[in-house]
XYZ file of C-alpha atoms in Angstrom:
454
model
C 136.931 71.052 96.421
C 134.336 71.982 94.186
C 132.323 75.165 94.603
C 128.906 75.950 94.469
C 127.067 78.866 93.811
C 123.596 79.623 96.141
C 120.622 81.555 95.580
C 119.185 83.359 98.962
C 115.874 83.975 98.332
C 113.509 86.474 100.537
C 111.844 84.293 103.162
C 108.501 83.972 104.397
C 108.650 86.013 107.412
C 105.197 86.161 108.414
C 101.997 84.357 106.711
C 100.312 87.886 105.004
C 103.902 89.199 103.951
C 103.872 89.307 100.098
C 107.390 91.568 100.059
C 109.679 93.244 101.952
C 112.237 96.192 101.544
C 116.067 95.405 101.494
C 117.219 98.520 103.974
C 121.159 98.117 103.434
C 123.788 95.598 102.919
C 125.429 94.258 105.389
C 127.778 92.287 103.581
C 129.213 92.878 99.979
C 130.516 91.296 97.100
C 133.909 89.400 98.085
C 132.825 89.357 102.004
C 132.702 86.055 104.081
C 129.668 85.089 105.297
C 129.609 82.519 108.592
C 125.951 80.563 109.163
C 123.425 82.705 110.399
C 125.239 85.843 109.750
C 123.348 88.877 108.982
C 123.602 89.952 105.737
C 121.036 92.619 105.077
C 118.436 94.912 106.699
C 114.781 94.534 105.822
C 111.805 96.508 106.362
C 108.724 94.969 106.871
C 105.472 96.241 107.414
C 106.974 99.021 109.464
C 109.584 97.581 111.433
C 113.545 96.742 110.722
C 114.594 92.923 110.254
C 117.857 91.619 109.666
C 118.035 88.496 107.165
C 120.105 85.869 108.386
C 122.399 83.848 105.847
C 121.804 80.256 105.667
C 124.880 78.779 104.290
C 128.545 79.785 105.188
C 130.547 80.962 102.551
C 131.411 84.268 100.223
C 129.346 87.077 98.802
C 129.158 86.446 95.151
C 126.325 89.181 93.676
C 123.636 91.511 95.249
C 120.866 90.339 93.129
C 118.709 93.501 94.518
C 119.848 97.085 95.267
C 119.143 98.924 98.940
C 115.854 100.675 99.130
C 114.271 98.379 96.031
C 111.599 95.823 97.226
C 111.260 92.295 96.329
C 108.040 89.743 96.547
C 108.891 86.592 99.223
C 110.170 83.661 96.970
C 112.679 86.127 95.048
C 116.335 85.563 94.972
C 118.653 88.130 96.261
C 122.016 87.427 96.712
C 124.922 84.550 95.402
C 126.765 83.025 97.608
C 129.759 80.623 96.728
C 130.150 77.718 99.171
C 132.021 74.461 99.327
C 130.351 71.574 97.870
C 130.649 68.759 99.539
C 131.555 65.290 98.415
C 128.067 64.241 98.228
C 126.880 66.916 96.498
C 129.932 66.934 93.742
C 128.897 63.486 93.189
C 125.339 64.101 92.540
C 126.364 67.454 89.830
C 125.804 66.896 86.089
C 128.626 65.607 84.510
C 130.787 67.914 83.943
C 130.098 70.615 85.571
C 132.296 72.008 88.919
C 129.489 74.880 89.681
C 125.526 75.097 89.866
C 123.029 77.569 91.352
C 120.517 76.454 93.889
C 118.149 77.725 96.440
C 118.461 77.694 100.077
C 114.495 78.139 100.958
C 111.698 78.896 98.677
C 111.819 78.020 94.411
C 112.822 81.673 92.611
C 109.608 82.435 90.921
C 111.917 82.851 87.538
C 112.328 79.324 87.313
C 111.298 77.726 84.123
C 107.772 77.752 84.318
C 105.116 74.710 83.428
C 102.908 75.556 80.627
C 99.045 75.435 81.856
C 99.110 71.930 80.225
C 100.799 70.772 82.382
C 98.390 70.928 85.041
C 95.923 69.427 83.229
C 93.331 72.126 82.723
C 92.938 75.554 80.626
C 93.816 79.009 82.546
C 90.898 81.505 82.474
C 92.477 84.470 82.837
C 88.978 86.467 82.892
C 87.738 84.720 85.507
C 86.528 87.302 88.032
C 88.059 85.638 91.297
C 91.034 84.180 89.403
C 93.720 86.437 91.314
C 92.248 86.548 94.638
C 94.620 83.873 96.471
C 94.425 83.138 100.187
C 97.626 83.553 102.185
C 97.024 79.086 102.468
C 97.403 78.931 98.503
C 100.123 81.693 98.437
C 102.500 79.482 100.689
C 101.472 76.286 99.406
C 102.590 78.139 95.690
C 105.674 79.185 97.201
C 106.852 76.225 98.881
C 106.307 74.091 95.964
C 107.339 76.694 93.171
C 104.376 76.960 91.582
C 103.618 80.439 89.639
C 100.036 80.326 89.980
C 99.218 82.469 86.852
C 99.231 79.372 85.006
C 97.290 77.053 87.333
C 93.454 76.922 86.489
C 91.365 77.724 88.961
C 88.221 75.577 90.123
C 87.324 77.167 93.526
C 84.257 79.843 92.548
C 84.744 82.503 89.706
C 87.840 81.012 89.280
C 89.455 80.943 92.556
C 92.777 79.059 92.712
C 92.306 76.542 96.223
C 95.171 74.678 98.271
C 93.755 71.992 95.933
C 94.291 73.002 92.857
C 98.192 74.177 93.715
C 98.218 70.495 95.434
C 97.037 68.898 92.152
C 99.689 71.476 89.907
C 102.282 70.476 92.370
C 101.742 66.810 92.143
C 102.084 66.508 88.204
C 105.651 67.515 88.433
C 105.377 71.493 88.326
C 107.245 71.739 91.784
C 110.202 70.211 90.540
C 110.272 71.871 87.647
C 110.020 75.166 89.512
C 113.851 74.469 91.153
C 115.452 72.992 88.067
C 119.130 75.143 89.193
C 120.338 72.462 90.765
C 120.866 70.422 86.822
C 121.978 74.046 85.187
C 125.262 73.134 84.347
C 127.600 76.446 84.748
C 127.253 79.766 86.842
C 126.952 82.052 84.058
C 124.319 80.065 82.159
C 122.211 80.245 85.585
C 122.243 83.822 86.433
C 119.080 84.286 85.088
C 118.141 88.085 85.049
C 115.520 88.870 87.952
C 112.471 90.243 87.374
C 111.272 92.184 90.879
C 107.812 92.957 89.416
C 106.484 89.198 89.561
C 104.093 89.197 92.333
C 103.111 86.180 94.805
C 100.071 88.033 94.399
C 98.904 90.801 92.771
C 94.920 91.211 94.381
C 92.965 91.122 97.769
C 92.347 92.949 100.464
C 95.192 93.226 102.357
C 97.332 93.851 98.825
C 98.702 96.938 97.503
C 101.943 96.690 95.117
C 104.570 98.403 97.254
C 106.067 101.039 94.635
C 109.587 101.422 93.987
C 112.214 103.688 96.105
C 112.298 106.595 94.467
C 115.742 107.495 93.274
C 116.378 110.995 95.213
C 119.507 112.616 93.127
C 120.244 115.495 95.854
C 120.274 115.665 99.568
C 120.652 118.691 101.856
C 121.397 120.741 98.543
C 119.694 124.236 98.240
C 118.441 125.654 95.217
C 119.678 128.742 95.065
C 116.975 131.468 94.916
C 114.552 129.071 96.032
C 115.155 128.254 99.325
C 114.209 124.410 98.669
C 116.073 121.715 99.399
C 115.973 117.446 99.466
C 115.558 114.808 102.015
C 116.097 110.970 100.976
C 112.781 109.488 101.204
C 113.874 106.282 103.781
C 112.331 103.112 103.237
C 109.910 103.253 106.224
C 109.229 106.304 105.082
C 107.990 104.970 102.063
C 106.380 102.535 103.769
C 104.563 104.631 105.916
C 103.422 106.161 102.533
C 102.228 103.392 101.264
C 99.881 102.036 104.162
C 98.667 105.495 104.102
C 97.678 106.184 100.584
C 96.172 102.456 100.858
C 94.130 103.874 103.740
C 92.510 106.845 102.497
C 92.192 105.047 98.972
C 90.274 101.876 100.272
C 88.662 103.069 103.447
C 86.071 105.536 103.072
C 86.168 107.641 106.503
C 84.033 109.102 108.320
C 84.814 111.011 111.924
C 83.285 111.516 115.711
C 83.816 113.281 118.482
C 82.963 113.726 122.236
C 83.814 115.322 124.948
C 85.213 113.562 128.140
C 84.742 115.325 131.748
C 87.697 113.235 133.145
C 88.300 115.374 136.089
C 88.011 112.432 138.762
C 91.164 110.869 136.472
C 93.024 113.464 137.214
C 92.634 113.510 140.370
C 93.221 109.283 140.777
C 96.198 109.239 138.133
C 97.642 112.464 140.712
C 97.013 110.571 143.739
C 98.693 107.629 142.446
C 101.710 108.540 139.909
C 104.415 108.360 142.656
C 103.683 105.491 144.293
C 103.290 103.093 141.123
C 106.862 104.947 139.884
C 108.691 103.457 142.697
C 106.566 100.647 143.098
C 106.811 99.823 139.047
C 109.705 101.531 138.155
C 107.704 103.659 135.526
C 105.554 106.682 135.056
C 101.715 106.211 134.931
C 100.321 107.682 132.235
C 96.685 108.004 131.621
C 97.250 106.131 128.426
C 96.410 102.807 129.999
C 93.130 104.122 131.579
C 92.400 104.889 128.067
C 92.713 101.552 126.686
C 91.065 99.779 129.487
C 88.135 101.846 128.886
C 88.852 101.603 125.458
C 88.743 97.621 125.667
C 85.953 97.298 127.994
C 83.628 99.024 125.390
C 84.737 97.034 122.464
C 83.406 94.382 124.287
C 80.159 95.795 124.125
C 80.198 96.948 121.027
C 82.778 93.496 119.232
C 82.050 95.658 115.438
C 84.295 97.810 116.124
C 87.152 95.043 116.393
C 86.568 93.845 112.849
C 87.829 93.706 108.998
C 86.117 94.622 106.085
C 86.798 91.167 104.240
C 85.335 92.496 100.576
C 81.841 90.113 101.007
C 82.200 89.509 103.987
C 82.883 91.604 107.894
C 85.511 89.073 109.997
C 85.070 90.383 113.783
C 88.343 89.803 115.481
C 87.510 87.432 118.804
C 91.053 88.997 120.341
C 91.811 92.621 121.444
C 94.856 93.565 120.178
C 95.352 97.148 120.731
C 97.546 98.928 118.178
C 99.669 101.705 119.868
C 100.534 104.778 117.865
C 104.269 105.748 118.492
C 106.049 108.671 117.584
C 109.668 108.896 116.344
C 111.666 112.001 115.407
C 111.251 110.006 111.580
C 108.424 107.930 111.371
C 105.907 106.499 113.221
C 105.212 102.591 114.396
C 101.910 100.519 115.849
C 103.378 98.173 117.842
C 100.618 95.576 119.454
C 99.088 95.141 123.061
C 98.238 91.729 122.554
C 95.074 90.020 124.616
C 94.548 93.895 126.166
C 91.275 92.568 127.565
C 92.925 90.308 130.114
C 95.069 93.048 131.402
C 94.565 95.474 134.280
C 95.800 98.959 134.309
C 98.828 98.104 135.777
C 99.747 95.688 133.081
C 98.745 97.967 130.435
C 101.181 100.693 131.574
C 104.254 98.152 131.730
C 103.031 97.016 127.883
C 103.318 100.708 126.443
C 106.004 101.426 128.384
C 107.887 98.476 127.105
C 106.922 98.963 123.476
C 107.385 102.560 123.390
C 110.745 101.813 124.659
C 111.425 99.277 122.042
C 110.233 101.096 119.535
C 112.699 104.847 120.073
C 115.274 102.167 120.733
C 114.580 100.475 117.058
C 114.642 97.170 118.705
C 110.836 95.945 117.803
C 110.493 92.698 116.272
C 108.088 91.381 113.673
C 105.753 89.986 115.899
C 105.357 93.513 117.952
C 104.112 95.037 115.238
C 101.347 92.782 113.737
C 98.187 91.550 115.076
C 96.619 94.802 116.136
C 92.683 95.045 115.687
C 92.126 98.269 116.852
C 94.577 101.347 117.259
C 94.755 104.088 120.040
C 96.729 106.976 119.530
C 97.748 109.657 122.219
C 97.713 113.059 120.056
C 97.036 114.521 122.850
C 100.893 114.323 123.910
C 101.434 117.128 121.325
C 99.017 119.865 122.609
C 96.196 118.971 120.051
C 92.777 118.749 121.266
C 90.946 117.497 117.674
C 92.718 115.154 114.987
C 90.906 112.914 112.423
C 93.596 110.442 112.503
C 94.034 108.034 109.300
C 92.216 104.513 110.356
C 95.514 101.954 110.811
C 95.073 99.359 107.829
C 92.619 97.153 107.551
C 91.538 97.425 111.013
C 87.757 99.834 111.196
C 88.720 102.497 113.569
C 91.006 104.200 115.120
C 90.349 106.620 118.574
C 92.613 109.332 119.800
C 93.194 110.843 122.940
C 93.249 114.886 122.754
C 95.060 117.042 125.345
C 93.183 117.578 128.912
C 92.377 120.606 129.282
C 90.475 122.569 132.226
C 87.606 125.287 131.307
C 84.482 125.942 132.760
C 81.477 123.629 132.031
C 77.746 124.066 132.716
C 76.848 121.188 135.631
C 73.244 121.249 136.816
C 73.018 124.816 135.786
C 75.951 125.738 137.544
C 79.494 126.645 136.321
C 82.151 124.504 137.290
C 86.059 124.235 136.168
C 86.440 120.564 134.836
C 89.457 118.760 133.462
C 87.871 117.996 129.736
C 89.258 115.993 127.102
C 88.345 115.426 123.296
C 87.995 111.528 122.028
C 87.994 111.299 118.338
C 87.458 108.066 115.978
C 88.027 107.181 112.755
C 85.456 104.638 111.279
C 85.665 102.333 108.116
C 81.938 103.618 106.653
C 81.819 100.174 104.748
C 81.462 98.562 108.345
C 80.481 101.277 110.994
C 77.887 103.861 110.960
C 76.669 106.779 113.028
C 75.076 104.917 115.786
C 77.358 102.335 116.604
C 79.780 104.173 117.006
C 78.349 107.063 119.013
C 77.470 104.206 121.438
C 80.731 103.111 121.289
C 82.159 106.494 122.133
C 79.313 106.990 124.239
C 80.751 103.659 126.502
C 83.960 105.104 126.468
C 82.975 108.073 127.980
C 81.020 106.618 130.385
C 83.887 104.239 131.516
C 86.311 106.944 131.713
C 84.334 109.068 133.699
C 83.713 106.270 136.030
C 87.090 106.196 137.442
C 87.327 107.137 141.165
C 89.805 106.981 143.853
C 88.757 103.556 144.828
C 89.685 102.635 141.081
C 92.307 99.594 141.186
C 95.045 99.261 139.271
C 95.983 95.623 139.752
């Protein structure tokens, strides 16, 4: 039977993914591979993924080294399967193997000229290479490389209708043209990692290269130094942060809490909800339901600088902050509004579970509009923590202490606590957000022992 050689290309794993990092191999050259087999690790946006194969066969080629990343559309693997009669049938004459794809066009494809589409490419134009996630899927479903499609949204912009017209006048076919190259050899066309699906916008950043660490646990002698492997979430992590503090200019509150009556509910109650719930109660979900309850008071601060325009977020998604002995993960509270205390706790028990365990999905980790962090856990009492992008703020939760405080001119010992927030200045200023904190404070304080969980 005639064999056939497959391109696996990197999937569209969520709709603002533009790349993702191949962690390891799980299969190599020579291996079988069985239909829906994992064949490699991925990193995403901060959390592991394992990439499924889609045909059943062997492991021909890695097309893409561990720790390098690769845009979504980009081949990464060969796989040699069984053709099937049809198939043989339908090859150039000829010829017993040909490449093709088994999801999106390879962006190396042989490429249209701008002709083609029936209009001239301004590559000047000042919006030209600001696409919407809608026109990068629409691109990369039809194979269209949309440097050469002319643009007649404003300043240039590339629309869903432009990529419709570029795809209609025969460019999407000609973006999967493996399936007439007549040999293996002549198909392997060398890839090229740094084409982009797209290369400006808000939520973009090029996600630089693994660096290629030479040593690890070696000491230099005299020095005292010595090399750690910089991971791929680690680089991650890197990334999102340098993207932070480069795009978001910050600015930083604080205020104190009195949260003595907390104490005394969370003490009165801790027991009871472990053997009722089967989990501790920390005061993290107070937090966030006080946390919650003044967003909706003050919606800004659940919003996205959107470069000419502010998009306030109608859900609560509250990103949580978790520490791991390596790295550190937001997985998402989704809809936080519509759940009580109760249901809060069981959400960041679950997720901080899930994520020590390394079993978070995807979808845990995206979302989040807002991000609480519990520094607090660590014995700090004042952080300005780096806002989680592109959300506008981030709060923390300092540790709760007790020292004496001055109450209607009398000196009492209170259980105090420090909240700090991180602002995006482009959106948030100085009095929105002391409001905001201001709110938070209040609803903290409020807490009694008559406070409900459920």
């Amino acid at each position: 039977m005639a064999k056939q050689i497959i391109e696996i290309t990197m999937p569209q794993l969520a709709e603002s993914l533009v790349s993702a990092t191949v962690d390891r191999w799980l299969k190599q050259p020579g291996d079988s591979i069985d239909m829906y087999e994992p064949i490699c690790d991925l990193i995403t946006d901060k959390v592991n993924a394992e990439l499924p194969s889609t045909v059943r066969g062997t492991l021909v080629k890695h097309l893409i080294g561990a720790g390098e990343t690769v845009e979504v559309g980009s081949a990464i693997c060969l796989v040699e399967i069984e053709a099937t009669a049809t198939e043989t049938n339908e090859s150039s004459v000829g010829g017993t193997d040909e490449v093709t794809q088994t999801s999106q066009p390879s962006s190396l494809s042989a490429k249209p000229s701008p002709a083609t589409y029936g209009g001239e490419v301004d590559a000047n134009a000042p919006m030209r290479h600001r696409y919407s996630p809608a026109v990068q899927k629409l691109a990369a479903e039809n194979g269209i490389d949309l440097n050469r499609v002319p643009g007649t949204g404003e300043g240039g912009r590339i629309t869903r209708k432009d990529v419709l017209a570029a795809a209609a006048s025969g460019s999407a076919s000609a973006a999967n043209p493996l399936a007439t190259t007549p040999s293996v050899q002549s198909s392997l066309a060398p890839m090229d990692p740094k084409i982009q699906v797209r290369s400006t916008g808000m939520h973009l950043s090029e996600s630089p290269r693994i660096p290629s660490v030479e040593v690890e646990g070696q000491e230099l002698p005299g020095r005292g130094e010595y090399y750690i492997d910089i991971t791929p979430i680690r680089n991650t992590i890197a990334t999102r942060m340098r993207q932070s503090v480069s795009e978001i200019p910050h600015g930083w509150m604080m205020i104190e809490v009195d949260v003595t009556n907390l104490v005394v509910l969370r003490n009165k109650l801790k027991e009871e909800f472990q053997k009722r719930e089967g989990i501790n109660l920390t005061y993290m979900p107070f937090l966030i339901k006080a946390a919650v309850n003044a967003i909706k008071d003050y919606p800004i601060m659940n919003s996205v600088w959107a470069v000419d325009k502010i998009i306030v977020k109608r859900d609560i998604n509250i990103s949580l902050s978790v520490g791991t002995e390596d790295s550190v993960v937001t997985p998402v509270i989704r809809h936080a509004d519509q759940k009580n205390i109760a249901g809060i706790a069981h959400e960041i028990d679950d997720l901080a579970r899930r994520t020590r365990e390394r079993k978070l999905k995807l979808d845990d980790v995206q979302g989040g509009t807002f991000t609480v962090n519990n520094t607090g856990s660590f014995g700090s009492i004042l952080t300005q923590p780096i806002i989680n992008y592109p959300q506008a703020a981030i709060l923390t939760f300092e540790s709760i202490v007790k020292r004496p405080v001055v109450i209607n001119d009398m000196i009492g010992v209170r259980s105090m606590v420090n909240l700090c927030l991180s602002l995006d200045h482009r959106i948030l200023d100085g009095v929105i957000c002391g409001r905001f904190l201001q709110r938070v404070k209040e609803n903290l304080e409020s807490y009694t022992l008559d406070t409900k969980l459920y």
